Structures are given as structure tokens and as C-alpha cells.
Amino acid sequence: MQERGTYKGQTALITGASAGIGRELAMLFASHGFDLIVTARRQDQLQALADDASRAHGVGVTVIPLDLTAADAPQRLYEDVCGRGLSVDVLVNDAGVALSGGFVDQDPDHVMRMLLLNVVALTLLSRLFIPAMVERRHGRVLNVASVAGFQPIPSLAVYAATKAYILSLTESLSEELRDTGVTATALCPGLTHTDMYDTITEENETLEAFPELMIMDAKEVAREGFDSCMRGTVIDVPGLINQAIVNWSRFQPRWVVRMVGGFLGRRAI
């Protein structure tokens, strides 16, 4: 891996950059010399990030406030970036949202927004930006998935399914892109201190009972994600406890995984 500051002249596009893991990833890329293109809904937080990154690391930061749940948002973002004469060396698909609770009780509009953000926007942005990377024979894609993508999670059913989709897509892309100079990485964190975690735990008393040692710091997760992305690692599960959970689910019969998940899910609901 190259040393800090040696990626000068390259650009990273980061969605969901206003807070949490996305913000930490943006600051990490900036610390290694990357110019940034950052997007999220909250313009004030994006501008604060831009000011911090520019002041601390002297990089250029392009702020593009955008709601990626809009049907035409990925195309508009792509055209905006191209219209500014910018090229993207690293695409970080971090934007995502979670809904907890029983599937039959969830607002259909909220479910649709989660699918549009977690699945559709990520897929279309990858499809739009990867071809130029392949043409240049240089580029990286970092998709933020979750340990939830490795097993069904009642009370987080749709969220877990979206993360399983991201994991599958990333693994497929990693093979399709072999020998092109472009890599695809899935970062699969577990419970992490972010705004999303705070929202879910407020709605779900079961999650509040998890010991603190199981909940990772966003900076730590971002560091693992950055390093894995730069190495071209396909799947990164940060934290020994999360790795143990994933390995356990991989080697158990599916009915056992469902039964354990169902027990915890029913308690949560």
C-alpha cells in the first residue's frame, strides 16, 4: 500500500459522506491525498466535512447535495461529476438506511426508499462510473455492506436482504473485473457507533442489550475499509467478534441460522 499523501491527483467519490462511516472514510481518503467528491442530503454537514478536509489535508473537495432515493439521482450525479470535468478513481457506495421492526408493520414508502438507496442507487452508480475505470485500467469500488448480509435477520429482514444483495453484487463484480485494473471490495461491519445505530437501538430494546465490546467505532471500521479497498480485498469483515459471527453462520445448517435469528427477531419485535 502506498504511504499517506501519495495518492495526490486521484479523486474519491463518497456517498453518504455527511456522517458516520462515510464521513470517516472521506477524511481518511483526504489524509492520503485524494481529492473528494462528497454527496448526501445534508448540505450543512457536507460543507463542514469539506472545510475540515481542506483545512487538515489541503485537498480539493466538491460538495454535491443530493437525495439518492430519487429515481434519477444516480444519473444526475454522474452527469454533474462529468460536467465538472472530474474523473473518479475510487467510488465509495456508503449511503444506506435501515428499518427495524416487523415486516408487515413497516411503511411501504419507507421500504421503497430503503430499496432505492441501498440497492438501486448503489447499483446504478457502479454501472455509471466503472466503465471509465475499466477504460483507464485503474480504479476501485468500495461498497459498504454489513455482517447482516451473511444471514437472515428477522426484525431487520429487508435491510439484511439489501446487504446480501450488495455482498453478492460485489463478489460478482470482483470476478468480472479481474485483470482490468479495477477492484471491488465489500466492507461488512457489524454494530457500529453511527446515527443509524442510534436510531435502530432507540426502536429496538434487544440491540441495546448487546455488550459495548461488540460495537465498533466508525473510525476503526473506516480504517479497515480503506485499507482493504486499497489492497483490492474482496470481502472485509472488521473485528474478531464479527468475523466469528460470520464464520459461525457459514458453517451451520440454514435451519439453525434461521432458528437463532428468529428467536432474537421475535424478542426484538
PDB file of C-alpha atoms in Angstrom:
ATOM      1  CA  MET A   1       0.000   0.000   0.000  1.00  0.00           C
ATOM      2  CA  GLN A   2       1.167   3.496  -0.774  1.00  0.00           C
ATOM      3  CA  GLU A   3       2.126   5.824   2.031  1.00  0.00           C
ATOM      4  CA  ARG A   4      -0.082   8.604   3.341  1.00  0.00           C
ATOM      5  CA  GLY A   5      -0.313  11.507   0.924  1.00  0.00           C
ATOM      6  CA  THR A   6       0.908   9.601  -2.134  1.00  0.00           C
ATOM      7  CA  TYR A   7      -2.470   9.378  -3.885  1.00  0.00           C
ATOM      8  CA  LYS A   8      -2.337  13.066  -4.754  1.00  0.00           C
ATOM      9  CA  GLY A   9      -4.109  13.807  -8.023  1.00  0.00           C
ATOM     10  CA  GLN A  10      -6.639  10.990  -7.587  1.00  0.00           C
ATOM     11  CA  THR A  11     -10.285  11.544  -6.694  1.00  0.00           C
ATOM     12  CA  ALA A  12     -12.651   9.568  -4.467  1.00  0.00           C
ATOM     13  CA  LEU A  13     -16.428   9.907  -4.766  1.00  0.00           C
ATOM     14  CA  ILE A  14     -18.135   9.077  -1.475  1.00  0.00           C
ATOM     15  CA  THR A  15     -21.899   8.789  -0.972  1.00  0.00           C
ATOM     16  CA  GLY A  16     -23.400   9.120   2.492  1.00  0.00           C
ATOM     17  CA  ALA A  17     -20.398  11.239   3.432  1.00  0.00           C
ATOM     18  CA  SER A  18     -22.135  13.590   5.854  1.00  0.00           C
ATOM     19  CA  ALA A  19     -21.824  11.369   8.949  1.00  0.00           C
ATOM     20  CA  GLY A  20     -20.770   8.024  10.375  1.00  0.00           C
ATOM     21  CA  ILE A  21     -18.571   5.634   8.428  1.00  0.00           C
ATOM     22  CA  GLY A  22     -18.936   7.718   5.252  1.00  0.00           C
ATOM     23  CA  ARG A  23     -17.516  10.831   6.910  1.00  0.00           C
ATOM     24  CA  GLU A  24     -14.641   8.885   8.439  1.00  0.00           C
ATOM     25  CA  LEU A  25     -13.857   7.326   5.062  1.00  0.00           C
ATOM     26  CA  ALA A  26     -13.869  10.757   3.432  1.00  0.00           C
ATOM     27  CA  MET A  27     -11.384  12.101   5.970  1.00  0.00           C
ATOM     28  CA  LEU A  28      -9.171   9.031   5.506  1.00  0.00           C
ATOM     29  CA  PHE A  29      -9.094   9.379   1.740  1.00  0.00           C
ATOM     30  CA  ALA A  30      -8.297  13.082   2.148  1.00  0.00           C
ATOM     31  CA  SER A  31      -5.471  12.277   4.571  1.00  0.00           C
ATOM     32  CA  HIS A  32      -3.879  10.127   1.858  1.00  0.00           C
ATOM     33  CA  GLY A  33      -4.002  12.921  -0.707  1.00  0.00           C
ATOM     34  CA  PHE A  34      -7.248  12.120  -2.528  1.00  0.00           C
ATOM     35  CA  ASP A  35      -9.393  14.991  -3.718  1.00  0.00           C
ATOM     36  CA  LEU A  36     -13.003  14.347  -2.743  1.00  0.00           C
ATOM     37  CA  ILE A  37     -16.451  14.435  -4.279  1.00  0.00           C
ATOM     38  CA  VAL A  38     -18.918  14.067  -1.410  1.00  0.00           C
ATOM     39  CA  THR A  39     -22.666  13.671  -1.576  1.00  0.00           C
ATOM     40  CA  ALA A  40     -25.518  13.233   0.890  1.00  0.00           C
ATOM     41  CA  ARG A  41     -28.780  15.001   1.670  1.00  0.00           C
ATOM     42  CA  ARG A  42     -27.469  17.294   4.421  1.00  0.00           C
ATOM     43  CA  GLN A  43     -25.612  20.157   2.774  1.00  0.00           C
ATOM     44  CA  ASP A  44     -24.534  21.796   6.035  1.00  0.00           C
ATOM     45  CA  GLN A  45     -22.794  18.640   7.240  1.00  0.00           C
ATOM     46  CA  LEU A  46     -21.219  18.074   3.835  1.00  0.00           C
ATOM     47  CA  GLN A  47     -19.846  21.610   3.848  1.00  0.00           C
ATOM     48  CA  ALA A  48     -18.467  21.126   7.358  1.00  0.00           C
ATOM     49  CA  LEU A  49     -16.728  17.963   6.139  1.00  0.00           C
ATOM     50  CA  ALA A  50     -15.347  19.803   3.117  1.00  0.00           C
ATOM     51  CA  ASP A  51     -13.981  22.586   5.329  1.00  0.00           C
ATOM     52  CA  ASP A  52     -12.365  20.078   7.716  1.00  0.00           C
ATOM     53  CA  ALA A  53     -10.788  18.007   4.923  1.00  0.00           C
ATOM     54  CA  SER A  54      -9.469  21.027   3.042  1.00  0.00           C
ATOM     55  CA  ARG A  55      -8.068  22.653   6.154  1.00  0.00           C
ATOM     56  CA  ALA A  56      -6.468  19.487   7.558  1.00  0.00           C
ATOM     57  CA  HIS A  57      -5.144  17.932   4.360  1.00  0.00           C
ATOM     58  CA  GLY A  58      -5.114  20.606   1.662  1.00  0.00           C
ATOM     59  CA  VAL A  59      -7.234  18.609  -0.773  1.00  0.00           C
ATOM     60  CA  GLY A  60      -9.942  19.798  -3.130  1.00  0.00           C
ATOM     61  CA  VAL A  61     -13.480  18.907  -2.119  1.00  0.00           C
ATOM     62  CA  THR A  62     -16.536  19.086  -4.387  1.00  0.00           C
ATOM     63  CA  VAL A  63     -19.832  19.151  -2.468  1.00  0.00           C
ATOM     64  CA  ILE A  64     -22.929  17.817  -4.273  1.00  0.00           C
ATOM     65  CA  PRO A  65     -26.023  17.709  -2.021  1.00  0.00           C
ATOM     66  CA  LEU A  66     -28.387  15.034  -3.342  1.00  0.00           C
ATOM     67  CA  ASP A  67     -31.124  12.655  -2.242  1.00  0.00           C
ATOM     68  CA  LEU A  68     -30.133   9.368  -3.847  1.00  0.00           C
ATOM     69  CA  THR A  69     -33.586   7.886  -3.330  1.00  0.00           C
ATOM     70  CA  ALA A  70     -34.852   9.992  -6.248  1.00  0.00           C
ATOM     71  CA  ALA A  71     -35.218   7.801  -9.331  1.00  0.00           C
ATOM     72  CA  ASP A  72     -32.981   9.978 -11.496  1.00  0.00           C
ATOM     73  CA  ALA A  73     -30.449  10.873  -8.781  1.00  0.00           C
ATOM     74  CA  PRO A  74     -27.642   8.465  -9.827  1.00  0.00           C
ATOM     75  CA  GLN A  75     -27.782   9.717 -13.416  1.00  0.00           C
ATOM     76  CA  ARG A  76     -27.859  13.352 -12.266  1.00  0.00           C
ATOM     77  CA  LEU A  77     -24.866  12.786 -10.000  1.00  0.00           C
ATOM     78  CA  TYR A  78     -22.938  11.133 -12.817  1.00  0.00           C
ATOM     79  CA  GLU A  79     -23.723  13.962 -15.224  1.00  0.00           C
ATOM     80  CA  ASP A  80     -22.813  16.574 -12.605  1.00  0.00           C
ATOM     81  CA  VAL A  81     -19.432  14.955 -11.975  1.00  0.00           C
ATOM     82  CA  CYS A  82     -18.696  14.594 -15.689  1.00  0.00           C
ATOM     83  CA  GLY A  83     -19.915  18.126 -16.365  1.00  0.00           C
ATOM     84  CA  ARG A  84     -17.321  19.461 -13.940  1.00  0.00           C
ATOM     85  CA  GLY A  85     -14.583  17.640 -15.850  1.00  0.00           C
ATOM     86  CA  LEU A  86     -13.870  15.321 -12.914  1.00  0.00           C
ATOM     87  CA  SER A  87     -12.877  11.667 -13.138  1.00  0.00           C
ATOM     88  CA  VAL A  88     -13.439   9.196 -10.320  1.00  0.00           C
ATOM     89  CA  ASP A  89     -10.625   6.860  -9.288  1.00  0.00           C
ATOM     90  CA  VAL A  90     -12.418   5.391  -6.270  1.00  0.00           C
ATOM     91  CA  LEU A  91     -16.189   5.027  -5.885  1.00  0.00           C
ATOM     92  CA  VAL A  92     -17.347   4.553  -2.291  1.00  0.00           C
ATOM     93  CA  ASN A  93     -21.000   3.496  -2.022  1.00  0.00           C
ATOM     94  CA  ASP A  94     -21.653   4.165   1.651  1.00  0.00           C
ATOM     95  CA  ALA A  95     -25.133   5.728   1.593  1.00  0.00           C
ATOM     96  CA  GLY A  96     -27.691   3.476   3.222  1.00  0.00           C
ATOM     97  CA  VAL A  97     -30.587   3.335   5.635  1.00  0.00           C
ATOM     98  CA  ALA A  98     -32.093   0.678   7.915  1.00  0.00           C
ATOM     99  CA  LEU A  99     -35.639  -0.117   9.015  1.00  0.00           C
ATOM    100  CA  SER A 100     -36.255  -2.255  12.079  1.00  0.00           C
ATOM    101  CA  GLY A 101     -39.404  -3.982  13.271  1.00  0.00           C
ATOM    102  CA  GLY A 102     -41.849  -6.490  11.858  1.00  0.00           C
ATOM    103  CA  PHE A 103     -42.034  -6.625   8.059  1.00  0.00           C
ATOM    104  CA  VAL A 104     -45.835  -6.422   7.957  1.00  0.00           C
ATOM    105  CA  ASP A 105     -45.784  -3.265  10.085  1.00  0.00           C
ATOM    106  CA  GLN A 106     -43.292  -1.292   8.003  1.00  0.00           C
ATOM    107  CA  ASP A 107     -44.481   1.637   5.899  1.00  0.00           C
ATOM    108  CA  PRO A 108     -44.304   0.575   2.215  1.00  0.00           C
ATOM    109  CA  ASP A 109     -42.996   4.017   1.249  1.00  0.00           C
ATOM    110  CA  HIS A 110     -40.138   3.660   3.740  1.00  0.00           C
ATOM    111  CA  VAL A 111     -39.361   0.183   2.414  1.00  0.00           C
ATOM    112  CA  MET A 112     -39.242   1.558  -1.132  1.00  0.00           C
ATOM    113  CA  ARG A 113     -36.867   4.363  -0.105  1.00  0.00           C
ATOM    114  CA  MET A 114     -34.556   1.829   1.542  1.00  0.00           C
ATOM    115  CA  LEU A 115     -34.502  -0.319  -1.597  1.00  0.00           C
ATOM    116  CA  LEU A 116     -33.866   2.709  -3.804  1.00  0.00           C
ATOM    117  CA  LEU A 117     -30.956   3.854  -1.646  1.00  0.00           C
ATOM    118  CA  ASN A 118     -29.353   0.583  -0.522  1.00  0.00           C
ATOM    119  CA  VAL A 119     -29.785  -1.335  -3.775  1.00  0.00           C
ATOM    120  CA  VAL A 120     -30.793   0.755  -6.785  1.00  0.00           C
ATOM    121  CA  ALA A 121     -28.576   3.814  -6.265  1.00  0.00           C
ATOM    122  CA  LEU A 122     -25.530   1.697  -5.415  1.00  0.00           C
ATOM    123  CA  THR A 123     -26.047  -0.487  -8.479  1.00  0.00           C
ATOM    124  CA  LEU A 124     -26.597   2.351 -10.910  1.00  0.00           C
ATOM    125  CA  LEU A 125     -23.680   4.430  -9.614  1.00  0.00           C
ATOM    126  CA  SER A 126     -21.428   1.409 -10.016  1.00  0.00           C
ATOM    127  CA  ARG A 127     -22.716   0.842 -13.550  1.00  0.00           C
ATOM    128  CA  LEU A 128     -22.207   4.505 -14.461  1.00  0.00           C
ATOM    129  CA  PHE A 129     -18.711   5.048 -13.033  1.00  0.00           C
ATOM    130  CA  ILE A 130     -16.979   1.683 -13.506  1.00  0.00           C
ATOM    131  CA  PRO A 131     -16.747   1.732 -17.335  1.00  0.00           C
ATOM    132  CA  ALA A 132     -14.402   4.746 -17.318  1.00  0.00           C
ATOM    133  CA  MET A 133     -12.249   2.998 -14.713  1.00  0.00           C
ATOM    134  CA  VAL A 134     -12.018  -0.073 -16.927  1.00  0.00           C
ATOM    135  CA  GLU A 135     -11.126   2.094 -19.894  1.00  0.00           C
ATOM    136  CA  ARG A 136      -8.308   3.709 -17.878  1.00  0.00           C
ATOM    137  CA  ARG A 137      -7.400   0.282 -16.426  1.00  0.00           C
ATOM    138  CA  HIS A 138      -7.342   1.843 -12.977  1.00  0.00           C
ATOM    139  CA  GLY A 139      -9.976   2.186 -10.266  1.00  0.00           C
ATOM    140  CA  ARG A 140     -11.509   0.859  -7.099  1.00  0.00           C
ATOM    141  CA  VAL A 141     -15.043   0.376  -5.793  1.00  0.00           C
ATOM    142  CA  LEU A 142     -15.821   0.129  -2.077  1.00  0.00           C
ATOM    143  CA  ASN A 143     -19.377  -0.971  -1.243  1.00  0.00           C
ATOM    144  CA  VAL A 144     -20.473  -0.777   2.385  1.00  0.00           C
ATOM    145  CA  ALA A 145     -22.449  -3.947   3.125  1.00  0.00           C
ATOM    146  CA  SER A 146     -22.854  -5.498   6.602  1.00  0.00           C
ATOM    147  CA  VAL A 147     -22.495  -8.710   8.579  1.00  0.00           C
ATOM    148  CA  ALA A 148     -26.296  -8.696   8.198  1.00  0.00           C
ATOM    149  CA  GLY A 149     -25.697  -9.730   4.586  1.00  0.00           C
ATOM    150  CA  PHE A 150     -24.484 -13.179   5.615  1.00  0.00           C
ATOM    151  CA  GLN A 151     -27.694 -14.405   7.279  1.00  0.00           C
ATOM    152  CA  PRO A 152     -31.411 -13.631   7.536  1.00  0.00           C
ATOM    153  CA  ILE A 153     -32.273 -11.246  10.386  1.00  0.00           C
ATOM    154  CA  PRO A 154     -35.933 -11.154  11.426  1.00  0.00           C
ATOM    155  CA  SER A 155     -36.844  -7.596  12.545  1.00  0.00           C
ATOM    156  CA  LEU A 156     -34.259  -6.313  10.035  1.00  0.00           C
ATOM    157  CA  ALA A 157     -35.474  -8.505   7.179  1.00  0.00           C
ATOM    158  CA  VAL A 158     -35.376  -6.078   4.247  1.00  0.00           C
ATOM    159  CA  TYR A 159     -32.225  -4.326   5.455  1.00  0.00           C
ATOM    160  CA  ALA A 160     -30.396  -7.664   5.739  1.00  0.00           C
ATOM    161  CA  ALA A 161     -31.633  -8.647   2.275  1.00  0.00           C
ATOM    162  CA  THR A 162     -30.281  -5.411   0.770  1.00  0.00           C
ATOM    163  CA  LYS A 163     -26.888  -6.063   2.331  1.00  0.00           C
ATOM    164  CA  ALA A 164     -26.904  -9.637   0.999  1.00  0.00           C
ATOM    165  CA  TYR A 165     -27.529  -8.147  -2.446  1.00  0.00           C
ATOM    166  CA  ILE A 166     -24.571  -5.761  -2.048  1.00  0.00           C
ATOM    167  CA  LEU A 167     -22.309  -8.611  -0.954  1.00  0.00           C
ATOM    168  CA  SER A 168     -23.352 -10.790  -3.902  1.00  0.00           C
ATOM    169  CA  LEU A 169     -23.023  -7.962  -6.422  1.00  0.00           C
ATOM    170  CA  THR A 170     -19.570  -7.022  -5.152  1.00  0.00           C
ATOM    171  CA  GLU A 171     -18.287 -10.587  -5.323  1.00  0.00           C
ATOM    172  CA  SER A 172     -19.601 -10.946  -8.875  1.00  0.00           C
ATOM    173  CA  LEU A 173     -18.050  -7.654  -9.945  1.00  0.00           C
ATOM    174  CA  SER A 174     -14.719  -8.623  -8.436  1.00  0.00           C
ATOM    175  CA  GLU A 175     -14.583 -11.583 -10.805  1.00  0.00           C
ATOM    176  CA  GLU A 176     -15.914  -9.725 -13.842  1.00  0.00           C
ATOM    177  CA  LEU A 177     -13.294  -7.020 -13.289  1.00  0.00           C
ATOM    178  CA  ARG A 178     -10.392  -9.418 -12.818  1.00  0.00           C
ATOM    179  CA  ASP A 179      -7.350  -8.318 -14.874  1.00  0.00           C
ATOM    180  CA  THR A 180      -8.926  -4.936 -15.750  1.00  0.00           C
ATOM    181  CA  GLY A 181      -7.012  -2.907 -13.166  1.00  0.00           C
ATOM    182  CA  VAL A 182     -10.270  -2.280 -11.283  1.00  0.00           C
ATOM    183  CA  THR A 183     -11.168  -3.929  -7.961  1.00  0.00           C
ATOM    184  CA  ALA A 184     -14.396  -4.259  -5.973  1.00  0.00           C
ATOM    185  CA  THR A 185     -14.485  -4.544  -2.176  1.00  0.00           C
ATOM    186  CA  ALA A 186     -17.390  -5.198   0.210  1.00  0.00           C
ATOM    187  CA  LEU A 187     -16.910  -3.755   3.693  1.00  0.00           C
ATOM    188  CA  CYS A 188     -19.120  -5.716   6.097  1.00  0.00           C
ATOM    189  CA  PRO A 189     -19.180  -4.089   9.534  1.00  0.00           C
ATOM    190  CA  GLY A 190     -21.294  -5.244  12.428  1.00  0.00           C
ATOM    191  CA  LEU A 191     -22.806  -2.932  15.028  1.00  0.00           C
ATOM    192  CA  THR A 192     -21.016   0.421  14.746  1.00  0.00           C
ATOM    193  CA  HIS A 193     -21.494   3.688  16.615  1.00  0.00           C
ATOM    194  CA  THR A 194     -23.269   5.826  13.974  1.00  0.00           C
ATOM    195  CA  ASP A 195     -26.501   7.810  13.669  1.00  0.00           C
ATOM    196  CA  MET A 196     -28.084   4.721  12.085  1.00  0.00           C
ATOM    197  CA  TYR A 197     -27.118   2.597  15.095  1.00  0.00           C
ATOM    198  CA  ASP A 198     -28.581   5.172  17.478  1.00  0.00           C
ATOM    199  CA  THR A 199     -31.856   5.208  15.546  1.00  0.00           C
ATOM    200  CA  ILE A 200     -32.175   1.422  15.446  1.00  0.00           C
ATOM    201  CA  THR A 201     -31.362   0.951  19.141  1.00  0.00           C
ATOM    202  CA  GLU A 202     -33.947   3.557  20.106  1.00  0.00           C
ATOM    203  CA  GLU A 203     -36.550   1.405  18.344  1.00  0.00           C
ATOM    204  CA  ASN A 204     -35.168  -1.983  19.395  1.00  0.00           C
ATOM    205  CA  GLU A 205     -34.510  -2.833  23.030  1.00  0.00           C
ATOM    206  CA  THR A 206     -32.833  -6.135  22.131  1.00  0.00           C
ATOM    207  CA  LEU A 207     -29.951  -4.321  20.428  1.00  0.00           C
ATOM    208  CA  GLU A 208     -29.483  -2.115  23.481  1.00  0.00           C
ATOM    209  CA  ALA A 209     -28.577  -5.258  25.434  1.00  0.00           C
ATOM    210  CA  PHE A 210     -25.511  -6.018  23.282  1.00  0.00           C
ATOM    211  CA  PRO A 211     -22.243  -5.533  25.209  1.00  0.00           C
ATOM    212  CA  GLU A 212     -20.190  -2.485  24.331  1.00  0.00           C
ATOM    213  CA  LEU A 213     -17.251  -4.607  23.153  1.00  0.00           C
ATOM    214  CA  MET A 214     -19.409  -5.810  20.232  1.00  0.00           C
ATOM    215  CA  ILE A 215     -19.971  -2.250  18.965  1.00  0.00           C
ATOM    216  CA  MET A 216     -17.140  -0.871  16.839  1.00  0.00           C
ATOM    217  CA  ASP A 217     -16.001   2.706  16.388  1.00  0.00           C
ATOM    218  CA  ALA A 218     -16.748   4.270  12.996  1.00  0.00           C
ATOM    219  CA  LYS A 219     -13.123   5.387  12.595  1.00  0.00           C
ATOM    220  CA  GLU A 220     -11.883   1.839  13.164  1.00  0.00           C
ATOM    221  CA  VAL A 221     -14.334   0.444  10.611  1.00  0.00           C
ATOM    222  CA  ALA A 222     -13.387   3.128   8.087  1.00  0.00           C
ATOM    223  CA  ARG A 223      -9.689   2.362   8.504  1.00  0.00           C
ATOM    224  CA  GLU A 224     -10.304  -1.325   7.779  1.00  0.00           C
ATOM    225  CA  GLY A 225     -12.425  -0.414   4.774  1.00  0.00           C
ATOM    226  CA  PHE A 226      -9.860   1.974   3.346  1.00  0.00           C
ATOM    227  CA  ASP A 227      -7.000  -0.491   3.755  1.00  0.00           C
ATOM    228  CA  SER A 228      -8.990  -3.346   2.190  1.00  0.00           C
ATOM    229  CA  CYS A 229     -10.109  -1.148  -0.695  1.00  0.00           C
ATOM    230  CA  MET A 230      -6.539  -0.091  -1.446  1.00  0.00           C
ATOM    231  CA  ARG A 231      -5.347  -3.713  -1.290  1.00  0.00           C
ATOM    232  CA  GLY A 232      -8.179  -4.901  -3.506  1.00  0.00           C
ATOM    233  CA  THR A 233      -9.531  -7.302  -0.866  1.00  0.00           C
ATOM    234  CA  VAL A 234     -12.935  -8.588  -1.961  1.00  0.00           C
ATOM    235  CA  ILE A 235     -14.626  -9.051   1.438  1.00  0.00           C
ATOM    236  CA  ASP A 236     -13.599  -7.363   4.682  1.00  0.00           C
ATOM    237  CA  VAL A 237     -15.361  -8.118   7.976  1.00  0.00           C
ATOM    238  CA  PRO A 238     -13.906  -5.787  10.622  1.00  0.00           C
ATOM    239  CA  GLY A 239     -13.478  -7.085  14.167  1.00  0.00           C
ATOM    240  CA  LEU A 240     -12.813 -10.543  15.578  1.00  0.00           C
ATOM    241  CA  ILE A 241     -16.299 -10.883  17.049  1.00  0.00           C
ATOM    242  CA  ASN A 242     -17.938 -10.036  13.719  1.00  0.00           C
ATOM    243  CA  GLN A 243     -15.651 -12.499  11.932  1.00  0.00           C
ATOM    244  CA  ALA A 244     -16.649 -15.200  14.440  1.00  0.00           C
ATOM    245  CA  ILE A 245     -20.356 -14.477  13.857  1.00  0.00           C
ATOM    246  CA  VAL A 246     -19.957 -14.678  10.086  1.00  0.00           C
ATOM    247  CA  ASN A 247     -17.924 -17.895  10.269  1.00  0.00           C
ATOM    248  CA  TRP A 248     -20.460 -19.461  12.627  1.00  0.00           C
ATOM    249  CA  SER A 249     -23.326 -18.725  10.240  1.00  0.00           C
ATOM    250  CA  ARG A 250     -21.371 -20.055   7.251  1.00  0.00           C
ATOM    251  CA  PHE A 251     -20.837 -23.488   8.804  1.00  0.00           C
ATOM    252  CA  GLN A 252     -24.271 -24.046  10.364  1.00  0.00           C
ATOM    253  CA  PRO A 253     -27.290 -25.586   8.639  1.00  0.00           C
ATOM    254  CA  ARG A 254     -29.589 -22.893   7.309  1.00  0.00           C
ATOM    255  CA  TRP A 255     -32.410 -24.003   9.617  1.00  0.00           C
ATOM    256  CA  VAL A 256     -30.189 -23.423  12.658  1.00  0.00           C
ATOM    257  CA  VAL A 257     -29.278 -19.919  11.475  1.00  0.00           C
ATOM    258  CA  ARG A 258     -32.973 -19.164  10.852  1.00  0.00           C
ATOM    259  CA  MET A 259     -33.977 -20.547  14.253  1.00  0.00           C
ATOM    260  CA  VAL A 260     -31.446 -18.432  16.152  1.00  0.00           C
ATOM    261  CA  GLY A 261     -32.285 -15.374  14.071  1.00  0.00           C
ATOM    262  CA  GLY A 262     -35.992 -15.997  14.565  1.00  0.00           C
ATOM    263  CA  PHE A 263     -35.607 -16.237  18.343  1.00  0.00           C
ATOM    264  CA  LEU A 264     -33.729 -12.946  18.520  1.00  0.00           C
ATOM    265  CA  GLY A 265     -36.025 -11.328  15.965  1.00  0.00           C
ATOM    266  CA  ARG A 266     -39.186 -12.244  17.855  1.00  0.00           C
ATOM    267  CA  ARG A 267     -37.713 -10.740  21.018  1.00  0.00           C
ATOM    268  CA  ALA A 268     -36.865  -7.571  19.109  1.00  0.00           C
ATOM    269  CA  ILE A 269     -40.346  -7.264  17.547  1.00  0.00           C
TER     270      ILE A 269
END
